[in-house]
Short mmCIF file of C-alpha atoms in Angstrom, two decimals:
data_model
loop_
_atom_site.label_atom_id
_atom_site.label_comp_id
_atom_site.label_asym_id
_atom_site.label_seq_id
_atom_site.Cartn_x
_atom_site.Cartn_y
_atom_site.Cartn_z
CA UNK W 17 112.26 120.48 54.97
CA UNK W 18 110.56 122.34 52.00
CA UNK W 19 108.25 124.66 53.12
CA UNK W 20 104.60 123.25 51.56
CA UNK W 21 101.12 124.82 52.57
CA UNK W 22 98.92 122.27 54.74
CA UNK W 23 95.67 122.20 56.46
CA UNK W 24 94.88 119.74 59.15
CA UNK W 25 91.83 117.49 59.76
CA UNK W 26 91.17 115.99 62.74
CA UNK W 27 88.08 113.61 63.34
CA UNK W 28 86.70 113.30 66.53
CA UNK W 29 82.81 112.57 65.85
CA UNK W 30 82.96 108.81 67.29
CA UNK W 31 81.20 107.88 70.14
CA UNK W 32 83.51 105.65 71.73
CA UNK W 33 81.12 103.40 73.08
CA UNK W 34 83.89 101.09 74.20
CA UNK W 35 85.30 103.18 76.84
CA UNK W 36 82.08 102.90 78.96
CA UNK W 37 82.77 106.42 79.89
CA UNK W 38 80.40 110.48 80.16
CA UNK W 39 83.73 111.73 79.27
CA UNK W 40 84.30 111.94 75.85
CA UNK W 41 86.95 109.52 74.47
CA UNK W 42 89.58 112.17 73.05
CA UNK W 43 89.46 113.60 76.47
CA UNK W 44 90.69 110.81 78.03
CA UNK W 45 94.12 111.51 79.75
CA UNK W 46 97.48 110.31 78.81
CA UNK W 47 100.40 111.34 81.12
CA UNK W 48 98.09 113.63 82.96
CA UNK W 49 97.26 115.49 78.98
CA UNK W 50 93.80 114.64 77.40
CA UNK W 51 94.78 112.69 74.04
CA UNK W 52 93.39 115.08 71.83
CA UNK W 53 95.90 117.93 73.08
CA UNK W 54 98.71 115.40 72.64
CA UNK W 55 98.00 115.50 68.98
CA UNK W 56 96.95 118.81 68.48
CA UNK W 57 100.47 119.78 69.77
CA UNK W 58 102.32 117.79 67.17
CA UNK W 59 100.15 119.17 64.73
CA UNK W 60 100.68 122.93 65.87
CA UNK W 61 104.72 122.17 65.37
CA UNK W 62 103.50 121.85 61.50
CA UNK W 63 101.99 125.51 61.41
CA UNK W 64 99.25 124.28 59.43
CA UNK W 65 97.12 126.78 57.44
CA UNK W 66 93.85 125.73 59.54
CA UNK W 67 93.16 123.13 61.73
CA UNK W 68 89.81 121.75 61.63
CA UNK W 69 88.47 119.43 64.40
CA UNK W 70 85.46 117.35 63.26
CA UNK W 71 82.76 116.80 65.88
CA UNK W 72 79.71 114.75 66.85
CA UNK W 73 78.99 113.13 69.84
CA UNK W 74 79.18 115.03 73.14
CA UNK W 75 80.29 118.43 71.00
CA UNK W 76 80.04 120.09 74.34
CA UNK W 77 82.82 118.52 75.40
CA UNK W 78 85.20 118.15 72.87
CA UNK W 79 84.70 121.83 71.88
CA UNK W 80 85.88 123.16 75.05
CA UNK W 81 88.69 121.72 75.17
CA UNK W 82 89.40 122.57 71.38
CA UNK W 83 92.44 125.66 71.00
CA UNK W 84 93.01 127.36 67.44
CA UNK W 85 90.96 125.14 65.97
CA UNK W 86 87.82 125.38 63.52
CA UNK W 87 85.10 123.43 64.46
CA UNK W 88 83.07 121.22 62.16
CA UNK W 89 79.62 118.66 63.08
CA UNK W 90 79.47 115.56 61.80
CA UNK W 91 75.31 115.53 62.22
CA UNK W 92 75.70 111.74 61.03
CA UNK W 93 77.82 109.21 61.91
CA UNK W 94 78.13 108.08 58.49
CA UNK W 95 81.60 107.15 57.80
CA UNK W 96 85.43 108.75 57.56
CA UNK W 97 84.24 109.61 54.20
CA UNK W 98 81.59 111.28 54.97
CA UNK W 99 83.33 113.04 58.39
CA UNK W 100 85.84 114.39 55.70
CA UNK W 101 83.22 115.89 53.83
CA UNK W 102 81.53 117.93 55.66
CA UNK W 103 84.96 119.65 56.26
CA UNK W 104 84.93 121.78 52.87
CA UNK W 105 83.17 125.00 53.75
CA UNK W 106 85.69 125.17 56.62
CA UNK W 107 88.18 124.89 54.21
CA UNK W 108 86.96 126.79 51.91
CA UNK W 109 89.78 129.54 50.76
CA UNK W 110 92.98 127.29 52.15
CA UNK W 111 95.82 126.13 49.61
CA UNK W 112 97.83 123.27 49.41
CA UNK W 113 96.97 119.24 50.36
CA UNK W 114 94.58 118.00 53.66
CA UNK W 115 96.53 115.53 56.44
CA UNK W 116 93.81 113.49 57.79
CA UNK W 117 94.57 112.59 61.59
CA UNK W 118 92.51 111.07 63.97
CA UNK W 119 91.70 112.55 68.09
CA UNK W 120 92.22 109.00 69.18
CA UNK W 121 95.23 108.13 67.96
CA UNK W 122 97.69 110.65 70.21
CA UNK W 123 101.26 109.92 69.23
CA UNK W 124 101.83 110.82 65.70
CA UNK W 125 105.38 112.73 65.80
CA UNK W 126 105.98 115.98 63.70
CA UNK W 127 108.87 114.34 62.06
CA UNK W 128 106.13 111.59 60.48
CA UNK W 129 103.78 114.09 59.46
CA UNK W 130 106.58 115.99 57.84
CA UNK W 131 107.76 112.85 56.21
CA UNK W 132 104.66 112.29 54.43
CA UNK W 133 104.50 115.82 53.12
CA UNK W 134 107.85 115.42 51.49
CA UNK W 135 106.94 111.77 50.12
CA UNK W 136 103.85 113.55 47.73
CA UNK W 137 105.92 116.78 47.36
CA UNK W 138 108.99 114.67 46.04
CA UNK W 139 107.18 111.74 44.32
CA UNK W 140 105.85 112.35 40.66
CA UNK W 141 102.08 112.82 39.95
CA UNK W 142 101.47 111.61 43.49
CA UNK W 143 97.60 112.64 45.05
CA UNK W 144 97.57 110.69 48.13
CA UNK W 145 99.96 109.97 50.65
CA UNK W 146 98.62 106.85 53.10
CA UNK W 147 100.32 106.61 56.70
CA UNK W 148 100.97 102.31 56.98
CA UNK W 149 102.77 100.01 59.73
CA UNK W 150 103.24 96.66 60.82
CA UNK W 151 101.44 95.39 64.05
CA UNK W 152 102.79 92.47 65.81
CA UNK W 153 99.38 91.07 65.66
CA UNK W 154 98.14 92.06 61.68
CA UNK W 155 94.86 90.14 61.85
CA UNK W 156 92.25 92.94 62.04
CA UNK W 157 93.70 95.70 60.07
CA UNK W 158 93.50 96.18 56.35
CA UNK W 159 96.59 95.08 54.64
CA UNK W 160 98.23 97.89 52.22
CA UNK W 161 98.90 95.93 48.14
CA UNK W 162 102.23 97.85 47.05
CA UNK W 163 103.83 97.75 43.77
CA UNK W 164 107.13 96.62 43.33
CA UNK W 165 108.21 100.27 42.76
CA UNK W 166 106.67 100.71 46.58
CA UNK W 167 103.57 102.79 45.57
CA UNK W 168 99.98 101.90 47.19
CA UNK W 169 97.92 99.74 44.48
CA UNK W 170 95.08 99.14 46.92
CA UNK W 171 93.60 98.10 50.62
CA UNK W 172 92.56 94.89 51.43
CA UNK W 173 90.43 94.59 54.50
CA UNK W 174 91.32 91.56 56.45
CA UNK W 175 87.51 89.45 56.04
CA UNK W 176 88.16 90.39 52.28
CA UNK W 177 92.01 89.66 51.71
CA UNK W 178 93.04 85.87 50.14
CA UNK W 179 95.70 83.93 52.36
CA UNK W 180 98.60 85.10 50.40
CA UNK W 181 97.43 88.45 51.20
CA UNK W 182 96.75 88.17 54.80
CA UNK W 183 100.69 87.49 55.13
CA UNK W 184 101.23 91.06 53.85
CA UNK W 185 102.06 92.37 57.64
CA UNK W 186 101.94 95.86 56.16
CA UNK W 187 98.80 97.57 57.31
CA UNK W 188 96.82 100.62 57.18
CA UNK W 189 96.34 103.35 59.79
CA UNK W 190 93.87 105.36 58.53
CA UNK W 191 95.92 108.66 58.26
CA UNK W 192 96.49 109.92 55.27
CA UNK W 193 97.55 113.21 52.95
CA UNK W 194 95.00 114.39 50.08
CA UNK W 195 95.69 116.26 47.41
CA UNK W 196 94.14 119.58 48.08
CA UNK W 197 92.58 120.41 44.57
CA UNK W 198 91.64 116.62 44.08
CA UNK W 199 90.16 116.27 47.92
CA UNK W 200 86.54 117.39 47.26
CA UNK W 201 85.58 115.80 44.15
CA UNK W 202 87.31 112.76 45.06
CA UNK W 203 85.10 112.90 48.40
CA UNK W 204 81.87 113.44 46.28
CA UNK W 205 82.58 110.46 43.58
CA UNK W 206 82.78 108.05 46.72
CA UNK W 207 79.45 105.07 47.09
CA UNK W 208 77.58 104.65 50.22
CA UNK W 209 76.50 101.04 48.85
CA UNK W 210 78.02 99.01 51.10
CA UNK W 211 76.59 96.82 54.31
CA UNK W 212 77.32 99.63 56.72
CA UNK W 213 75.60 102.16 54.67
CA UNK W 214 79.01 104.63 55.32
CA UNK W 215 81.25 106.56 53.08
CA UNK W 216 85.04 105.27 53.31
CA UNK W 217 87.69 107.42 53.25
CA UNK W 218 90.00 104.40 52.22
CA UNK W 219 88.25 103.87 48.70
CA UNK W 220 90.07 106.73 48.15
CA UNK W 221 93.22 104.94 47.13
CA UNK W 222 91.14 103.38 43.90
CA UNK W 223 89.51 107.07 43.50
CA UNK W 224 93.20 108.58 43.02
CA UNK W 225 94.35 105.83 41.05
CA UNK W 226 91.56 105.92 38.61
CA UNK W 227 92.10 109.66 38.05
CA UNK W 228 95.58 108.57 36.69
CA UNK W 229 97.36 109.54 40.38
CA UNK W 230 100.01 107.73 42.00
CA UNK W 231 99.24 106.42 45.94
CA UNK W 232 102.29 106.80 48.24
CA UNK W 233 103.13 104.79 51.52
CA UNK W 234 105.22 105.93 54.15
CA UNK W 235 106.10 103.48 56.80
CA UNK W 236 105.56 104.44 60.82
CA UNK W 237 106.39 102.77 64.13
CA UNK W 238 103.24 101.05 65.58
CA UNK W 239 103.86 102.84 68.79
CA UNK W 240 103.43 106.00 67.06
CA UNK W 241 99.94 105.39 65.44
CA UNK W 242 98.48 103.43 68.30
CA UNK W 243 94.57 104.29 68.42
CA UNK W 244 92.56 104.32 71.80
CA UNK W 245 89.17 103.04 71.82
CA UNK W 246 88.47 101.44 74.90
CA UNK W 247 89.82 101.34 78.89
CA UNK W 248 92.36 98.50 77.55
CA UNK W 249 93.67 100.56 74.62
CA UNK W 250 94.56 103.70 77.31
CA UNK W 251 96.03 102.07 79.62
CA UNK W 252 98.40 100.52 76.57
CA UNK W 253 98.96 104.10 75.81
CA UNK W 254 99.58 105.03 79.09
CA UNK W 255 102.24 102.84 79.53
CA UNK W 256 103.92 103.32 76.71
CA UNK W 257 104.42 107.13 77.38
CA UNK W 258 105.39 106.38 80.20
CA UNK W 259 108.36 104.13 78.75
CA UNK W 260 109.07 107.13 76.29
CA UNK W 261 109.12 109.78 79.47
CA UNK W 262 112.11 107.03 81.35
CA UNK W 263 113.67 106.65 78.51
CA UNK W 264 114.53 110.28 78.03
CA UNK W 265 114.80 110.76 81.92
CA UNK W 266 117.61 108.60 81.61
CA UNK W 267 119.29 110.13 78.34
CA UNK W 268 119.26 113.10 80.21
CA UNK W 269 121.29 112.22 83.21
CA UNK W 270 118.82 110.69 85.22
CA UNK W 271 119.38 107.77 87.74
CA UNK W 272 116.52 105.58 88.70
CA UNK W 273 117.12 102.41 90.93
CA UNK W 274 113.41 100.94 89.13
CA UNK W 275 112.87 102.80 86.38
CA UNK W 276 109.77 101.00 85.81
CA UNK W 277 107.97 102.07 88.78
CA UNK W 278 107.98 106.12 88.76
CA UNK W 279 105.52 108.27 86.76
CA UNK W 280 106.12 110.81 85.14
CA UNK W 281 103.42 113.75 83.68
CA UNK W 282 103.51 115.07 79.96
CA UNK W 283 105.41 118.23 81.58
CA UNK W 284 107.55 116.94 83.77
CA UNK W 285 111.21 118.90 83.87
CA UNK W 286 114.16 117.07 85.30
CA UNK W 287 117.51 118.56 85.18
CA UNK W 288 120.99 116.59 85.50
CA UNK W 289 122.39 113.94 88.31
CA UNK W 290 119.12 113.93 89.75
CA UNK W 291 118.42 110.68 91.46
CA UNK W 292 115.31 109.24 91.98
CA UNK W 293 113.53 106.18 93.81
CA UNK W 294 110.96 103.61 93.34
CA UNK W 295 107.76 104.65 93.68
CA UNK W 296 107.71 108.08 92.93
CA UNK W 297 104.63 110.19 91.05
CA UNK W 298 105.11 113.01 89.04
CA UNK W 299 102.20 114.77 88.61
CA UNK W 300 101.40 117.91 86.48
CA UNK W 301 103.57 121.08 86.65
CA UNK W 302 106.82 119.82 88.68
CA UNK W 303 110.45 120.89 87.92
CA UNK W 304 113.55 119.57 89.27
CA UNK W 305 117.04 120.84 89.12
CA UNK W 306 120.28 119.11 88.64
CA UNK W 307 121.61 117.11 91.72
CA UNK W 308 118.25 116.75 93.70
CA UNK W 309 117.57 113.36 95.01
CA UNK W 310 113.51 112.21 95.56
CA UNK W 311 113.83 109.35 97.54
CA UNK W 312 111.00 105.98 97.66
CA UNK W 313 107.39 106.75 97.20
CA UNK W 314 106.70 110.21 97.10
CA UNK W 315 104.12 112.18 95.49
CA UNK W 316 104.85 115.49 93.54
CA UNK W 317 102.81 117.92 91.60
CA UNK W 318 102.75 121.48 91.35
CA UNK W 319 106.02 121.89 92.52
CA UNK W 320 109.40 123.26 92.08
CA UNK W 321 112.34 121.60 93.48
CA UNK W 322 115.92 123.37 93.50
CA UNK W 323 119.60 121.67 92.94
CA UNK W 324 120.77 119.67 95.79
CA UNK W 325 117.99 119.00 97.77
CA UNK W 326 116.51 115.88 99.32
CA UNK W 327 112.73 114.78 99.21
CA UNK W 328 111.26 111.85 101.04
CA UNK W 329 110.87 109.54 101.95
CA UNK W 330 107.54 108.71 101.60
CA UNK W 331 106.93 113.01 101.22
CA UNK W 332 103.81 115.28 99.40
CA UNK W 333 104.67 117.72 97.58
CA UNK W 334 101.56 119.79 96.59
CA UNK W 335 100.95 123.01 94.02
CA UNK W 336 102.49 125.74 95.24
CA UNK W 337 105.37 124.00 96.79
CA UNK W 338 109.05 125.82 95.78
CA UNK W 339 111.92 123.52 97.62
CA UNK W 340 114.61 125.49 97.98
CA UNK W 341 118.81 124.64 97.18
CA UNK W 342 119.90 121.76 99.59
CA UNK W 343 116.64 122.08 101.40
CA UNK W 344 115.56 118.68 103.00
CA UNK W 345 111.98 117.48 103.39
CA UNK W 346 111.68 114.10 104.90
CA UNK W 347 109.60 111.36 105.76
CA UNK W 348 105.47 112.06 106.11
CA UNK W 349 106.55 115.64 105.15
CA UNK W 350 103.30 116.89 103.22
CA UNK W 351 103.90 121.14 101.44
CA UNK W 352 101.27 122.99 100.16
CA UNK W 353 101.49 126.62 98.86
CA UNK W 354 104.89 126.90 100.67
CA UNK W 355 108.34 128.59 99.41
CA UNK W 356 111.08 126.80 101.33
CA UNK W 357 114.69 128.57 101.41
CA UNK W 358 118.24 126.91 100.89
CA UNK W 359 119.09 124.20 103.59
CA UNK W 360 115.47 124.55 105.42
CA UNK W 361 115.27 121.17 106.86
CA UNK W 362 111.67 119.57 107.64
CA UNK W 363 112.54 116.33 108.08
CA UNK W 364 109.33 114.28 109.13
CA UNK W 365 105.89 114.01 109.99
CA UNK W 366 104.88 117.84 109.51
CA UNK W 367 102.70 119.51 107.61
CA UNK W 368 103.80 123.06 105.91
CA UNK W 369 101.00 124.74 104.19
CA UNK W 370 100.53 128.72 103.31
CA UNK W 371 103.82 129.28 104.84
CA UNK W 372 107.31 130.78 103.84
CA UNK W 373 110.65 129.35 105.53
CA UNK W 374 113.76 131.69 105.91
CA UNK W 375 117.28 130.13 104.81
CA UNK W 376 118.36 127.08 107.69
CA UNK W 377 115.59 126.68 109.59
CA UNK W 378 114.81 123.54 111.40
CA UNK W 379 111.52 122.33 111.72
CA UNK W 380 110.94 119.68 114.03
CA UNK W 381 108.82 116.42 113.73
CA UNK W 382 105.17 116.94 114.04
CA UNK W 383 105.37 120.64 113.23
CA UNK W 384 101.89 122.16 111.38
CA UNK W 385 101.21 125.43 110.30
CA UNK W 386 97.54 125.68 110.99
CA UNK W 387 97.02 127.75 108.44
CA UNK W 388 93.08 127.19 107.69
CA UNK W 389 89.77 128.51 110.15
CA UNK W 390 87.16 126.59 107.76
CA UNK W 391 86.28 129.89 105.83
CA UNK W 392 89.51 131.47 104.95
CA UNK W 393 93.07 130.17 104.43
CA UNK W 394 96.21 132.39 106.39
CA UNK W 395 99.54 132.71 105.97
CA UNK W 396 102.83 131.64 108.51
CA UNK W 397 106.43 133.27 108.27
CA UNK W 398 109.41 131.30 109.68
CA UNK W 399 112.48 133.66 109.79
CA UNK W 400 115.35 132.76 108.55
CA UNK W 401 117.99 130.32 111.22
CA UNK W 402 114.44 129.60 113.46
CA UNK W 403 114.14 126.74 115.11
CA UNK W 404 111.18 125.33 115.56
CA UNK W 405 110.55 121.96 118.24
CA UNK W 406 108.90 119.12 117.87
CA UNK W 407 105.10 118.87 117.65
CA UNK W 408 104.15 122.58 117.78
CA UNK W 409 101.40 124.19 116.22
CA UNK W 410 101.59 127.56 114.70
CA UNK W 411 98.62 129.32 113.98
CA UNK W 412 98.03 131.87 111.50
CA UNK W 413 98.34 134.32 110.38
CA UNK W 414 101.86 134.39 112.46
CA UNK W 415 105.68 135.44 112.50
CA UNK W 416 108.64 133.91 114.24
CA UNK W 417 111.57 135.83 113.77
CA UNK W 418 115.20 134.54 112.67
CA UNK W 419 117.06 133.19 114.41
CA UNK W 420 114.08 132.50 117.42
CA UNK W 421 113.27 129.28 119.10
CA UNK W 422 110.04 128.01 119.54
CA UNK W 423 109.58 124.74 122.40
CA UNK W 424 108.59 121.59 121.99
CA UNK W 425 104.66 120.99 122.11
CA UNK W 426 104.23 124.75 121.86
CA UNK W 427 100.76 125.77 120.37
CA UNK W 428 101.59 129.61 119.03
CA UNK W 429 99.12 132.43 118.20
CA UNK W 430 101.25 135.48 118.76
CA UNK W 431 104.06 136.67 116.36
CA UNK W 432 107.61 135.40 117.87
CA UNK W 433 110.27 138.49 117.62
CA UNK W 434 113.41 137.31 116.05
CA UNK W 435 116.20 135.62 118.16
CA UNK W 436 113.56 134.88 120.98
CA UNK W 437 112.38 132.00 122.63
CA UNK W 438 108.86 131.16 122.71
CA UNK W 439 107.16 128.32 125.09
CA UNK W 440 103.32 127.66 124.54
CA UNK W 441 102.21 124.79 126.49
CA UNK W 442 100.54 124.02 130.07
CA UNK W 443 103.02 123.92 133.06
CA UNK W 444 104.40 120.59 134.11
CA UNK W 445 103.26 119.71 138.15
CA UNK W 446 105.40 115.95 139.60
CA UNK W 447 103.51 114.59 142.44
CA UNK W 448 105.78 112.67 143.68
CA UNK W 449 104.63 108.89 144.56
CA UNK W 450 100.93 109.31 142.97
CA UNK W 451 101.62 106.85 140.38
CA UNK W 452 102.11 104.33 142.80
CA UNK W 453 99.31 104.73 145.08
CA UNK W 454 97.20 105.27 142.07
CA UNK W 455 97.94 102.10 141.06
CA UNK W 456 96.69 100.71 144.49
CA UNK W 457 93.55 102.08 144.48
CA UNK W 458 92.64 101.33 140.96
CA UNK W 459 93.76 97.59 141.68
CA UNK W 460 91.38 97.50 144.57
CA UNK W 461 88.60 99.09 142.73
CA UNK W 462 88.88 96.15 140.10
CA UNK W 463 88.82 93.52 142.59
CA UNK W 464 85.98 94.59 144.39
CA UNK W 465 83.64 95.02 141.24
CA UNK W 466 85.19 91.15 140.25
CA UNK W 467 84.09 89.57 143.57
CA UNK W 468 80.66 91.54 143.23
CA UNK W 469 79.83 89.90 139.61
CA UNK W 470 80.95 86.87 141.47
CA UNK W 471 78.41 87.11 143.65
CA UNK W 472 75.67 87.56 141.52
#
């Protein structure tokens, strides 16, 4: 694509009253990503001379979240007109045309952006470039008039539009690409006098037309300019990035038995063959090489799993968690802050936190490293070929050595020397027919105290 100068506006002033929410609406999360940085990172692919974010309600908030941006307030909630406006001293020295984008609406693609940018670079005398699409429900949206050579004659809101125009299912997003020498005094030639009292950046399309400008259209998907603005709206969102993240799971050589039921996060990273259950969460930060399978219902985030290992059932993985090559971690198996080496094998109900495993060791069921005092965290070392039995408790800070062998039960506070055997645990006394005459006494006990309340 032609290289053409652009400058980015992105208006994030509303209050958002409809998400019922302290947290500001463009900050709402999709696939574990606040909105707002889902489009700023399309817009960052463009390169864009400056990127100014417009701002109003809660500032605060949006501003710290804001990167590489120029901030602007909207003092006013007084229309997309108006929100455009106050824009100019921030843009004051940039060259080339203004793309108008909105912090609610997330999913706007490079590749549309671009298109519109080579639709007024490529079409004669054009000033304005206005981003459409069709709905399956049109009702509420303006409707976009073309001519039969395809350019934008006007909009038609919906309340205003006669019945052969509300069949138009062509409608308008709000988006669109200004002229950069025309933008301002376009903006200041716009009325006010209207029932809401605001300035609309839609009356735009008559301003451009009357200055003797042509008004292009390019055509987008509806899921790419859906708009958020309320609990309904982000959970519509939600799902369909989630749709977009299985879809390209699966191009890239993933298998899932349900598809529908596993989450992924904006940055998940899956490699080939991998194989993965129902039920599983990705959360933020997790990477997976080829051949690993995650079976049903396990929880991920923060982690790094390596080729040809096994996860879950029914398994946490937590930050900090590095699964290493053919490693196994099983059933009830919660990591935390752990680095796990090839073929380590924890295969249920244990708890591995602050540790590091050496290559083939076993841990057995109901294994914790006890690796917290209630002030400070500590750290465990597991050597590599250790074995470690069921339902022991290492405490750190602690070593056991390759290649040692810890009993079942044990509770250890001492570092194990490698190849070893360590036993931690009280020392096992049979009395020999106790149980027995236990159980005569006791019996007798009860009987007496039943004939007493008898008695009463």
């Amino acid at each position: 694509m032609p290289k053409h100068p652009i400058s980015v506006v992105v208006l994030a002033a509303g209050k958002g009253t409809r998400m019922k929410s302290k947290l500001h609406k463009v900050l709402h999360a999709i696939g574990g990503k606040a909105m707002l940085h889902h489009l700023l990172d399309s817009v960052e692919e463009l390169s864009p001379q400056k990127t100014v974010l417009v701002v109003g309600a809660d500032r605060e908030q949006v501003e710290a979240q804001a990167r590489d941006c120029s901030i602007v307030t909207q003092t006013e909630q007084l229309g997309t007109g108006h929100a455009v406006m106050v824009t100019r001293a921030a843009l004051e020295g940039t060259k080339g045309d203004v793309l108008v984008l909105y912090g609610d609406v997330p999913f706007i693609p490079k590749s549309l952006m671009d298109e519109m940018i080579v639709a007024k670079a490529t079409s004669p005398n054009t000033g304005l470039v206005v981003l459409g699409f069709r709905p399956k429900d049109a009702a509420k949206y303006g409707r976009l008039i073309t001519a039969a050579n395809g350019s934008l004659e006007r909009i038609v809101e919906f309340k205003d539009a006669t019945e052969d125009e509300r069949q138009i299912d062509l409608c308008n997003s709000g988006m669109m690409l200004i002229d950069g020498e025309k933008i301002f005094p376009w903006l200041a030639s716009l009325s006010n006098d209207n029932a809401s009292g605001e300035y609309y950046l839609t009356d735009l399309v008559a301003t451009a037309r009357k200055d003797g400008c042509n008004v292009a259209v390019v055509e987008a998907q509806k899921e790419d300019v859906l708009g958020i603005n309320s609990r309904e709206d982000l959970a519509l969102a939600e799902a369909t990035f989630q749709d977009r993240k299985r879809c390209e799971a699966l191009a890239g050589g993933v298998t899932m038995v349900d598809p529908a039921t596993v989450y992924f996060s904006h940055d998940t990273k899956l490699g080939a063959d991998i194989a993965i259950e129902p039920g599983v969460y990705f959360g933020p930060n997790v990477t997976v090489e080829d051949g690993v399978t995650i079976k049903a219902y396990s929880h991920l985030e923060g982690t790094h799993i390596r080729s040809g290992a096994t996860v879950g059932p029914f398994a946490r993985l937590r930050p900090g968690a590095d699964i290493g090559e053919g490693a196994k971690i099983g059933n009830f198996v919660e990591v935390k802050k752990a680095k796990l080496e090839h073929g380590v094998k924890v295969s249920h109900l244990s708890y591995i936190g602050d540790a590091t495993i050496g290559a083939d060791a076993n841990i057995g069921a109901g294994t914790i490293t006890c690796n917290y005092d209630g002030f400070l965290k500590f750290e465990t070392h597991i050597g590599a070929g250790a074995f470690i039995g069921s339902n022991s408790a290492l405490v750190a800070p602690v070593t056991i050595g390759d290649g040692a062998l810890v009993g079942a039960g044990s509770v250890i506070t001492k570092d194990v020397e490698g190849d070893a055997l360590a036993v931690a645990r009280g020392l096992q006394r049979n009395r020999a027919g106790f149980a027995a005459t236990f159980r005569e006494t006791q019996a007798a006990k009860k009987a007496a105290l039943t004939e007493k309340k008898k008695g009463r």
